[in-house]
Short mmCIF file of N, CA and C in Angstrom, two decimals:
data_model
loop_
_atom_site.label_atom_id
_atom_site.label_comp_id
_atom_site.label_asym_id
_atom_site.label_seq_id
_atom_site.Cartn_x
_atom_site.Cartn_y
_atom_site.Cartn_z
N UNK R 1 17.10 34.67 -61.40
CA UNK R 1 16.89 33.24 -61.27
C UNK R 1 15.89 32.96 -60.14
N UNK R 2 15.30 31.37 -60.36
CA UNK R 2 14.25 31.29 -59.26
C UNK R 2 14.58 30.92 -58.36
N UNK R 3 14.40 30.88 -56.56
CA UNK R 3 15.43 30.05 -55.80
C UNK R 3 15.31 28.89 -55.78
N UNK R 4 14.07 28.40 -56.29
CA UNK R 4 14.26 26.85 -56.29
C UNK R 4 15.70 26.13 -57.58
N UNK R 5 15.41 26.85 -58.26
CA UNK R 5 16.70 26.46 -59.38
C UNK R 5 17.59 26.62 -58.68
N UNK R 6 17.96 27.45 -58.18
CA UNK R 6 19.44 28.13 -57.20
C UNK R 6 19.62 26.73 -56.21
N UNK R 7 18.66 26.46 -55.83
CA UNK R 7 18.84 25.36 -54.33
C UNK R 7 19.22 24.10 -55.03
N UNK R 8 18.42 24.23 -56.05
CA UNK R 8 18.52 22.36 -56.98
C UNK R 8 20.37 22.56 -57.13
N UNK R 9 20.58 23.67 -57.85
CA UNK R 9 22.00 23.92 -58.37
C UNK R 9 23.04 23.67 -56.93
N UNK R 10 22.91 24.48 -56.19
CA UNK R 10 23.49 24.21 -54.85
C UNK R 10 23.82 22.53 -54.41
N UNK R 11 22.48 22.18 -54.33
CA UNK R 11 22.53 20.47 -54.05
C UNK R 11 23.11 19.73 -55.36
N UNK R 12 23.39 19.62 -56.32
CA UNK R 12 24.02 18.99 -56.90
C UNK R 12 25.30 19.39 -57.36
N UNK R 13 25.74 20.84 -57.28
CA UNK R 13 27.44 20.51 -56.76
C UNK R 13 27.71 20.23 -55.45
N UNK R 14 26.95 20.28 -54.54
CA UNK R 14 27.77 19.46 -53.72
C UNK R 14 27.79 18.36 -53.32
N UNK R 15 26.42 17.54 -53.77
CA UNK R 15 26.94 15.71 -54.40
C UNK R 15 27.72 15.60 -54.96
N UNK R 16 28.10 16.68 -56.17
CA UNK R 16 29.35 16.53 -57.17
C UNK R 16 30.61 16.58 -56.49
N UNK R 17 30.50 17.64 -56.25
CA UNK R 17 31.41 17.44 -54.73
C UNK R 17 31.98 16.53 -53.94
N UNK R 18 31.18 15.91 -53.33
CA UNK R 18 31.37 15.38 -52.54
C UNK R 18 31.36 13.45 -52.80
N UNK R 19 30.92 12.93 -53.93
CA UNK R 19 30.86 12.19 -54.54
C UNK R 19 31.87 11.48 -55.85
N UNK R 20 32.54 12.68 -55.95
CA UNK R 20 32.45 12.10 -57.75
C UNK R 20 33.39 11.86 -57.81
N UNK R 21 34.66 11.05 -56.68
CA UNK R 21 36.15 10.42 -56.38
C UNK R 21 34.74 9.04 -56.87
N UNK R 22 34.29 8.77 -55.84
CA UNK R 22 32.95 7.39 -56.07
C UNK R 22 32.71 7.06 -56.86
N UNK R 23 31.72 8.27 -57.61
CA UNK R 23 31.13 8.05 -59.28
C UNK R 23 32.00 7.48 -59.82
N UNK R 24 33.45 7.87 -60.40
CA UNK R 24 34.47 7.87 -60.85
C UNK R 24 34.42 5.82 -60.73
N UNK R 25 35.10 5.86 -59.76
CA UNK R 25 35.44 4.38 -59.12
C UNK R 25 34.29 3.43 -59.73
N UNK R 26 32.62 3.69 -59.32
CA UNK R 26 31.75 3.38 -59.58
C UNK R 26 32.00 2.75 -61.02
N UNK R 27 31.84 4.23 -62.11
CA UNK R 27 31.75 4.01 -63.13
C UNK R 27 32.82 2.76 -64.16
N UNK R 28 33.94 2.60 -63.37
CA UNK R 28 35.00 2.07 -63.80
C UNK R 28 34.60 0.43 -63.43
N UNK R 29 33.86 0.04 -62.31
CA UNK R 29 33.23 -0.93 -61.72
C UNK R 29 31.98 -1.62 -62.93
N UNK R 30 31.36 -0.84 -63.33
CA UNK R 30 30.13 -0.67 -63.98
C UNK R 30 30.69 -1.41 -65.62
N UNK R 31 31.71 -0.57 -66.09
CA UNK R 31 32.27 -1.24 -66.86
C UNK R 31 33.42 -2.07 -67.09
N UNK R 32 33.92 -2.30 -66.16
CA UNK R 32 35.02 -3.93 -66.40
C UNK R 32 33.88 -4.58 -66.48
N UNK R 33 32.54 -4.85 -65.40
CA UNK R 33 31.07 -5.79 -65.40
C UNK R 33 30.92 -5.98 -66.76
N UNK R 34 30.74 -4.72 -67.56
CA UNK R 34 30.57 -4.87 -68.96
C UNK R 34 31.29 -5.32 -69.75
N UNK R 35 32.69 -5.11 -70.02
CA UNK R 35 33.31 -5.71 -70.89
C UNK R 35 33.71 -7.10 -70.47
N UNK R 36 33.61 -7.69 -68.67
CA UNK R 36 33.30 -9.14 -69.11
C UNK R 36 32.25 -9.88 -69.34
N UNK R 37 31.26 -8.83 -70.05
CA UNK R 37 29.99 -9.63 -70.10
C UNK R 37 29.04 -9.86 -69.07
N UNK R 38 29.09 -8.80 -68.58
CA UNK R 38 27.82 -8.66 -67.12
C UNK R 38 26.93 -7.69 -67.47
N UNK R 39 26.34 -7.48 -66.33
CA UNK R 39 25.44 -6.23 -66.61
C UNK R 39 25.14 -5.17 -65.46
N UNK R 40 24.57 -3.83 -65.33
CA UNK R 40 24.54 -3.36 -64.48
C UNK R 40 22.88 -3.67 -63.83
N UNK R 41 22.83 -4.34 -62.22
CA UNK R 41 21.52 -4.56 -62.15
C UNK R 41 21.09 -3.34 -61.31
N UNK R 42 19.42 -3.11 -61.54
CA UNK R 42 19.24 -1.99 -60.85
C UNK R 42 17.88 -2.06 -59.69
N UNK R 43 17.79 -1.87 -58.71
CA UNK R 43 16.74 -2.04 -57.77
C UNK R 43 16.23 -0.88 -57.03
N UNK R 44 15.21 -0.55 -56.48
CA UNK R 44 14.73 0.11 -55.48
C UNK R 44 13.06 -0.18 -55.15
N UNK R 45 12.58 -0.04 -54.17
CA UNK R 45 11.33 0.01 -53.72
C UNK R 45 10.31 1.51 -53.40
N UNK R 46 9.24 1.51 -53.47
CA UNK R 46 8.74 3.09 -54.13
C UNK R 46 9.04 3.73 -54.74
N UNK R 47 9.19 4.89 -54.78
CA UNK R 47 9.63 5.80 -55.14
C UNK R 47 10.76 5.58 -56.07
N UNK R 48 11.83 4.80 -55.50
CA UNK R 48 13.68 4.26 -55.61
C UNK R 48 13.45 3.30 -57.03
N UNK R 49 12.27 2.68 -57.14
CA UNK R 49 12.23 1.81 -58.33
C UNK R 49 12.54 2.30 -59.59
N UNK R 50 11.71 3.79 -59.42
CA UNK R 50 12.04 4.66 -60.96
C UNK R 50 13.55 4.87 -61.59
N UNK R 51 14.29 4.56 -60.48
CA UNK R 51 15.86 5.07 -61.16
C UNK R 51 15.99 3.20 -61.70
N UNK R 52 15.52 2.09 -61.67
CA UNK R 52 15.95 1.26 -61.95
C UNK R 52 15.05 1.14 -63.75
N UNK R 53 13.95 1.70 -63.27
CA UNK R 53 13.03 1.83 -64.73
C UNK R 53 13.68 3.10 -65.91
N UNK R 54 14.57 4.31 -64.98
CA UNK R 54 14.67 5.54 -66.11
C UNK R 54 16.06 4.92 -66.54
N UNK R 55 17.23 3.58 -66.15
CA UNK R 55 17.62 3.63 -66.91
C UNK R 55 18.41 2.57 -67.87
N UNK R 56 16.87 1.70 -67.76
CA UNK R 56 16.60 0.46 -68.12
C UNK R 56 15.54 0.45 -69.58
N UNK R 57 16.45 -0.21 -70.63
CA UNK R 57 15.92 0.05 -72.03
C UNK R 57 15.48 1.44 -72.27
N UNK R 58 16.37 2.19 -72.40
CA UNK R 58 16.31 3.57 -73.09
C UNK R 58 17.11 3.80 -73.91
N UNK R 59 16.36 4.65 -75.21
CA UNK R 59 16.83 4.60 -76.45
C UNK R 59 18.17 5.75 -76.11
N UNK R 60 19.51 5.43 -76.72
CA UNK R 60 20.54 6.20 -76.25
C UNK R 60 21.30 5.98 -75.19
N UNK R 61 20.86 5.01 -74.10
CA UNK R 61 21.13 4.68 -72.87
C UNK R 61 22.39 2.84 -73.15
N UNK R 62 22.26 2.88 -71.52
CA UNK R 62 23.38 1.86 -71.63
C UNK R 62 22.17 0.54 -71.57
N UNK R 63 22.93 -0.85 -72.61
CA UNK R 63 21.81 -1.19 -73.14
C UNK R 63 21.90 -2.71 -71.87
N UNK R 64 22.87 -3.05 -71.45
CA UNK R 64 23.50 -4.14 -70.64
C UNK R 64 22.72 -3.47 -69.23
N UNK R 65 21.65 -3.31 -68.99
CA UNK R 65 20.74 -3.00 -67.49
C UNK R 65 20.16 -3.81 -67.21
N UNK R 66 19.91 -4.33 -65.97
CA UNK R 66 19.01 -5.60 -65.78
C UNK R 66 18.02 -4.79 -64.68
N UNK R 67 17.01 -4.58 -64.93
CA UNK R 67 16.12 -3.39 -64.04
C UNK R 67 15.50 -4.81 -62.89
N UNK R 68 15.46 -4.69 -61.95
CA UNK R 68 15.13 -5.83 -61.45
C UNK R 68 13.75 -5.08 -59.94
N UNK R 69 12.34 -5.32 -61.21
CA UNK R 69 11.41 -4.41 -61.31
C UNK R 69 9.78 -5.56 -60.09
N UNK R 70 9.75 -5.54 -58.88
CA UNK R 70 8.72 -6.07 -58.71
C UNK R 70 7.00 -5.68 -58.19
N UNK R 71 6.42 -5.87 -59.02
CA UNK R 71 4.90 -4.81 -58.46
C UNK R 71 4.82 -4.53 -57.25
N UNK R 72 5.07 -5.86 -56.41
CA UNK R 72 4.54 -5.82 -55.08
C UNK R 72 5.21 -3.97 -54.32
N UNK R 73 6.48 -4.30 -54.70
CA UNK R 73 7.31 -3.14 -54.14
C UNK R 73 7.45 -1.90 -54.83
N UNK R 74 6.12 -1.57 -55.49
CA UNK R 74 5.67 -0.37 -56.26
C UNK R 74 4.76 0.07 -55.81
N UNK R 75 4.64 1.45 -56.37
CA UNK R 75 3.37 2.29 -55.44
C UNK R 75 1.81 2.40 -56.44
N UNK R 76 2.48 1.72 -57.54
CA UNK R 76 1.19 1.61 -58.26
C UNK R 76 0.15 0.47 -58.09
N UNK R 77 0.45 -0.21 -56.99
CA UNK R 77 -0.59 -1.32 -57.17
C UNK R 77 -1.18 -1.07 -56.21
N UNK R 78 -0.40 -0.25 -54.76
CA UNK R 78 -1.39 0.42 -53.56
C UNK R 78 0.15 0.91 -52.96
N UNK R 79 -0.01 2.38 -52.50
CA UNK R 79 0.87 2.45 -51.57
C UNK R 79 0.99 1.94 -50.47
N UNK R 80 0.18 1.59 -49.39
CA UNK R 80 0.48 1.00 -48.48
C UNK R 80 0.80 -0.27 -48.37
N UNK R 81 0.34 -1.38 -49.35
CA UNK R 81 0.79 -2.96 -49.31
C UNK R 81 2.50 -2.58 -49.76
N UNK R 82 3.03 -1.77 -50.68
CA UNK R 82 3.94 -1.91 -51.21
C UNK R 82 5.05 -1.43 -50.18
N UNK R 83 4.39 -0.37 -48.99
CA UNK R 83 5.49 0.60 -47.79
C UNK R 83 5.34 -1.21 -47.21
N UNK R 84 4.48 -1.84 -46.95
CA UNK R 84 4.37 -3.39 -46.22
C UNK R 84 5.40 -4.13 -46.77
N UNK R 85 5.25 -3.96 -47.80
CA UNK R 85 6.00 -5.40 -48.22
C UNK R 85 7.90 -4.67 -48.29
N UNK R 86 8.33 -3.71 -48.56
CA UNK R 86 9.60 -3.39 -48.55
C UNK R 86 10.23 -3.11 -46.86
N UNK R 87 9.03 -3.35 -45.99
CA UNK R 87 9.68 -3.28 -44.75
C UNK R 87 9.36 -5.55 -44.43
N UNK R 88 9.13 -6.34 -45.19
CA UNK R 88 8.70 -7.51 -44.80
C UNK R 88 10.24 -8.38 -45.05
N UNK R 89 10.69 -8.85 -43.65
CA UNK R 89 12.36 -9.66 -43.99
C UNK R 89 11.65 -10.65 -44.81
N UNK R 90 13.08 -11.23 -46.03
CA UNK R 90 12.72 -12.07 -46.50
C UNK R 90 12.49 -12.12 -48.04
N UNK R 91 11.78 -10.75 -48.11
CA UNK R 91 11.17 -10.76 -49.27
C UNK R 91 12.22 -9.97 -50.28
N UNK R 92 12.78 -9.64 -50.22
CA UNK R 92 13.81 -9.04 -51.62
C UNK R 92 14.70 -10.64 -51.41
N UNK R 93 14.91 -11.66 -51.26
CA UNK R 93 15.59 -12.73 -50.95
C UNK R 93 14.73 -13.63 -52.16
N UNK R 94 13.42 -13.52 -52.19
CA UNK R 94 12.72 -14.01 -52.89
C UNK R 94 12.61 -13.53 -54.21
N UNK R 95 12.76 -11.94 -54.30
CA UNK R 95 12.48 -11.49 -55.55
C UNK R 95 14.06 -11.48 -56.43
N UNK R 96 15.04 -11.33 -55.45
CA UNK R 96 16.45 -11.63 -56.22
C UNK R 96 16.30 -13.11 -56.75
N UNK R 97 15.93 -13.87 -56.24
CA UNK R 97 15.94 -15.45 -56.19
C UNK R 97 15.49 -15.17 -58.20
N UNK R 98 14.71 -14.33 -58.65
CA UNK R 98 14.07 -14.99 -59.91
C UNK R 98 15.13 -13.93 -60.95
N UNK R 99 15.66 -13.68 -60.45
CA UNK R 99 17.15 -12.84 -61.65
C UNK R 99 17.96 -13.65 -61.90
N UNK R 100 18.81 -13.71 -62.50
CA UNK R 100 20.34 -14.16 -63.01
C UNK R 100 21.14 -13.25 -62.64
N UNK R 101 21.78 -13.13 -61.74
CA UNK R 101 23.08 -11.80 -60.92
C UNK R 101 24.07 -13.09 -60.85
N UNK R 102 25.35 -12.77 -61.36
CA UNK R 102 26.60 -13.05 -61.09
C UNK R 102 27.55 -12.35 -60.59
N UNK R 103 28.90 -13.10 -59.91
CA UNK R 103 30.01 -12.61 -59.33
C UNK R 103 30.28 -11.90 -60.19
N UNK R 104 30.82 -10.25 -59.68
CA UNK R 104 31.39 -9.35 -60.46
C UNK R 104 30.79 -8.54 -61.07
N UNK R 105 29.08 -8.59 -61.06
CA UNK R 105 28.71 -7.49 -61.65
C UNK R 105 27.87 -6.54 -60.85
N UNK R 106 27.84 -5.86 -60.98
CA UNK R 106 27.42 -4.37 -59.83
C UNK R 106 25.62 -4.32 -59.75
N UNK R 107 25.72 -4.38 -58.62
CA UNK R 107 23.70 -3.59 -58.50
C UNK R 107 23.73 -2.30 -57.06
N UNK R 108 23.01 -1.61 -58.16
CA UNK R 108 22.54 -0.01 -58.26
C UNK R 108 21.21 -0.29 -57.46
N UNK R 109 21.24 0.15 -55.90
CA UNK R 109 20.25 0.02 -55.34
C UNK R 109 19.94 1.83 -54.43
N UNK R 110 18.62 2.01 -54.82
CA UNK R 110 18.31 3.35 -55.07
C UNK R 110 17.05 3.46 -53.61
N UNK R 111 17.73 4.21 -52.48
CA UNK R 111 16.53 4.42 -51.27
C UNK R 111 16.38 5.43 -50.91
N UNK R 112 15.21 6.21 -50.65
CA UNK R 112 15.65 7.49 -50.08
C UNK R 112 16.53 7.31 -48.59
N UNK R 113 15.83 6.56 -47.66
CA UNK R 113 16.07 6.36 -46.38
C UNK R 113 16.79 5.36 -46.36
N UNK R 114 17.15 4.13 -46.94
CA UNK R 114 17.30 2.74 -46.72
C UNK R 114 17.67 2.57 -45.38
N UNK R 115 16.24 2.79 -44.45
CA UNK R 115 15.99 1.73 -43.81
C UNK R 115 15.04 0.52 -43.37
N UNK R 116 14.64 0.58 -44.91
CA UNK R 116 13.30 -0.36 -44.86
C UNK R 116 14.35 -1.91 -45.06
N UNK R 117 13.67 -2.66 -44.93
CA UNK R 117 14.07 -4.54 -45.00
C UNK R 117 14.52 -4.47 -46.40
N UNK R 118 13.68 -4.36 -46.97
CA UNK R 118 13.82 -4.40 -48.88
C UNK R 118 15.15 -4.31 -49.22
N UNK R 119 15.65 -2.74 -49.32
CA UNK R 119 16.67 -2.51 -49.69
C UNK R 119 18.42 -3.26 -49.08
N UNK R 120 18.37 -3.26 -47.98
CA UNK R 120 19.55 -3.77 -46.91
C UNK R 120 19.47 -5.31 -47.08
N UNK R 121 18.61 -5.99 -47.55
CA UNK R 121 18.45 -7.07 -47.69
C UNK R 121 18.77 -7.14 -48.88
N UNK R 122 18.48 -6.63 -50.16
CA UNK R 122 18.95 -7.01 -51.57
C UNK R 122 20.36 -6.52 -51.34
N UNK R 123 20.73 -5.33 -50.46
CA UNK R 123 22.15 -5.37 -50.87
C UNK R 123 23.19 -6.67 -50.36
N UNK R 124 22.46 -7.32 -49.11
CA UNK R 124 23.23 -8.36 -48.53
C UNK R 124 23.26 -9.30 -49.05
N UNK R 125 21.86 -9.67 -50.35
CA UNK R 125 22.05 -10.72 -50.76
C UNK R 125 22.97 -10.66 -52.07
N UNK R 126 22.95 -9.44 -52.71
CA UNK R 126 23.74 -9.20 -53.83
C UNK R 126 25.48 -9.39 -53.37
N UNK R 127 25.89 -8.64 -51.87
CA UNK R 127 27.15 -9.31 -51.72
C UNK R 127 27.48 -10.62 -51.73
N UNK R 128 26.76 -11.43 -50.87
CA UNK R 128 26.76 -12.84 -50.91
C UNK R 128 27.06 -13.37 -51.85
N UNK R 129 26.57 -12.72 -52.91
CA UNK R 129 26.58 -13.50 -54.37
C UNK R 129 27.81 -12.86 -55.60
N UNK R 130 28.47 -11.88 -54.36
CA UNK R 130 29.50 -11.23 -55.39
C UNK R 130 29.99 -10.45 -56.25
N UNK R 131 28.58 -9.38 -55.94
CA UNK R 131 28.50 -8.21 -56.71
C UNK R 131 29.21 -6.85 -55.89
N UNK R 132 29.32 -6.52 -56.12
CA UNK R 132 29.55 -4.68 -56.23
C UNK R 132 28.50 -4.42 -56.00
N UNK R 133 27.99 -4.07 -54.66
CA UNK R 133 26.77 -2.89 -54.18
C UNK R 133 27.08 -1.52 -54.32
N UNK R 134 26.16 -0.63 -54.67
CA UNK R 134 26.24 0.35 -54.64
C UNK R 134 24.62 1.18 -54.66
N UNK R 135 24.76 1.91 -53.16
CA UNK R 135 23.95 2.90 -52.97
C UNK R 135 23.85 3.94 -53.29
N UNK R 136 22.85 4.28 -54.05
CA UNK R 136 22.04 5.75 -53.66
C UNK R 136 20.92 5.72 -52.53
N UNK R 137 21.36 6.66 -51.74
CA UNK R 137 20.49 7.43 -50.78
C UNK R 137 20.72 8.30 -49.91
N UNK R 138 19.89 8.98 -49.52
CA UNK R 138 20.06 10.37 -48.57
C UNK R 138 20.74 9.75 -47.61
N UNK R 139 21.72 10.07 -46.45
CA UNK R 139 22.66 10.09 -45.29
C UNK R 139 22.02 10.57 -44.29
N UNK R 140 21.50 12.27 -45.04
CA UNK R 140 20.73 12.49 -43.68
C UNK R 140 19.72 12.23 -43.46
N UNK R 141 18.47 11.43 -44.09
CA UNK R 141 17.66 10.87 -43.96
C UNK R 141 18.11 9.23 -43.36
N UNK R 142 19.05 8.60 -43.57
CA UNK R 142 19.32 7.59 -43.24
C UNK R 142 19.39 7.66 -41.66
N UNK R 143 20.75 8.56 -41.18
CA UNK R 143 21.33 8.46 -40.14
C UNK R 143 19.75 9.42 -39.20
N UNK R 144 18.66 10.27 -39.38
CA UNK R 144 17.87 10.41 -38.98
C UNK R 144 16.60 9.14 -38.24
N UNK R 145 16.53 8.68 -38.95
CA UNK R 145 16.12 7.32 -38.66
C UNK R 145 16.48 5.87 -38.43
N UNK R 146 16.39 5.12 -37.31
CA UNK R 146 16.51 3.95 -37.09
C UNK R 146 16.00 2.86 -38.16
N UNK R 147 17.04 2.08 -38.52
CA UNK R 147 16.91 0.51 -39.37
C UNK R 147 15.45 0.11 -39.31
N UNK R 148 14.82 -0.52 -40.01
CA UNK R 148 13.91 -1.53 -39.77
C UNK R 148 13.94 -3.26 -40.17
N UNK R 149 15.47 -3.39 -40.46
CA UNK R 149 15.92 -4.45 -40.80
C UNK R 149 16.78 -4.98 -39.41
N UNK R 150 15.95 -6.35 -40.01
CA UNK R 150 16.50 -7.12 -38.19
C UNK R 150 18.14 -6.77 -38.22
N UNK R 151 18.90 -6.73 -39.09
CA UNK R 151 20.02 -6.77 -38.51
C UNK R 151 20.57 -5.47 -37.84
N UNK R 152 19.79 -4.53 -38.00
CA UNK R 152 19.98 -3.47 -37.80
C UNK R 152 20.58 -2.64 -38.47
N UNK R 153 20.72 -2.58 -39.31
CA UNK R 153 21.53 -2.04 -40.97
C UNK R 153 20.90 -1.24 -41.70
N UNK R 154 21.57 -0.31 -41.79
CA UNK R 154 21.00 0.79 -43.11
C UNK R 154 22.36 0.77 -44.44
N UNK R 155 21.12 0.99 -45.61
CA UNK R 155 21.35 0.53 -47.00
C UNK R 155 22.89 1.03 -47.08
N UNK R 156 23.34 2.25 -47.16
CA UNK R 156 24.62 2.57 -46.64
C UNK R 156 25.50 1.83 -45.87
N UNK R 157 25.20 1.18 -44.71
CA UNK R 157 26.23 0.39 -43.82
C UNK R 157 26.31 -0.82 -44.32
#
């Protein structure tokens, strides 16, 4: 075997590991949302956006996703305006503002680091409003680096 396969394998039993009491819980979250007629919404900025795009309208996939997708905070229109704008307070406040999110249904917010503004901010505004947050992101990338959100908050906390 190659060691990179070996290492990939390594790292994902022990997310499995170490996760999947969560997943579990998660998943059970994900669908009561569904069977009362919600949906699962999904967010991230750079990089983090793709998990809201891989699993949003896919053939075979779960079809109730609300990918909640904005250029600015993509790397395809320039990387650097987009690293700008996911560290700018304010602005995921604006881009939630044009969704339909209701009490009770879950958003899937995807950072490597979350400690840019973007992310900690959609998750605060998604509580506010009554959802089920739930992060993906690295820990040790998190707890490595200091917040850049005024409140001082990383996507995790």
């Amino acid at each position: 075997m190659l060691p990179y396969f070996d290492k990939i394998r390594e790292i994902l039993a022990l997310a499995e590991e170490k996760n999947a009491e969560t997943i579990e819980l998660i998943g059970e979250k994900v669908a009561d949302s569904i069977a009362g007629g919600g949906v699962l919404h999904a967010f991230g900025t750079g990089h983090g956006h793709m998990l809201a795009e891989e699993i949003f309208y896919r053939a075979g996939g779960l079809v109730p996703v609300n990918a909640i997708l904005d250029s600015t905070l993509m790397l395809h229109e320039g990387a650097l305006s987009s690293s700008e704008a996911e560290r700018l307070p304010g602005y995921a406040e604006v881009v939630l503002s044009r969704y339909d999110v209701r009490a009770g249904e879950v958003m899937l917010i995807a950072s490597n680091s979350g400690r840019n503004s973007a992310p900690v901010e959609m998750a605060l505004a998604a509580q506010e409003r009554g959802l089920t947050v739930v992060a993906l992101t690295s820990l040790a990338h998190a707890n490595a680096h200091p917040s850049r959100h005024p409140s001082g908050k990383r996507l995790h906390e």
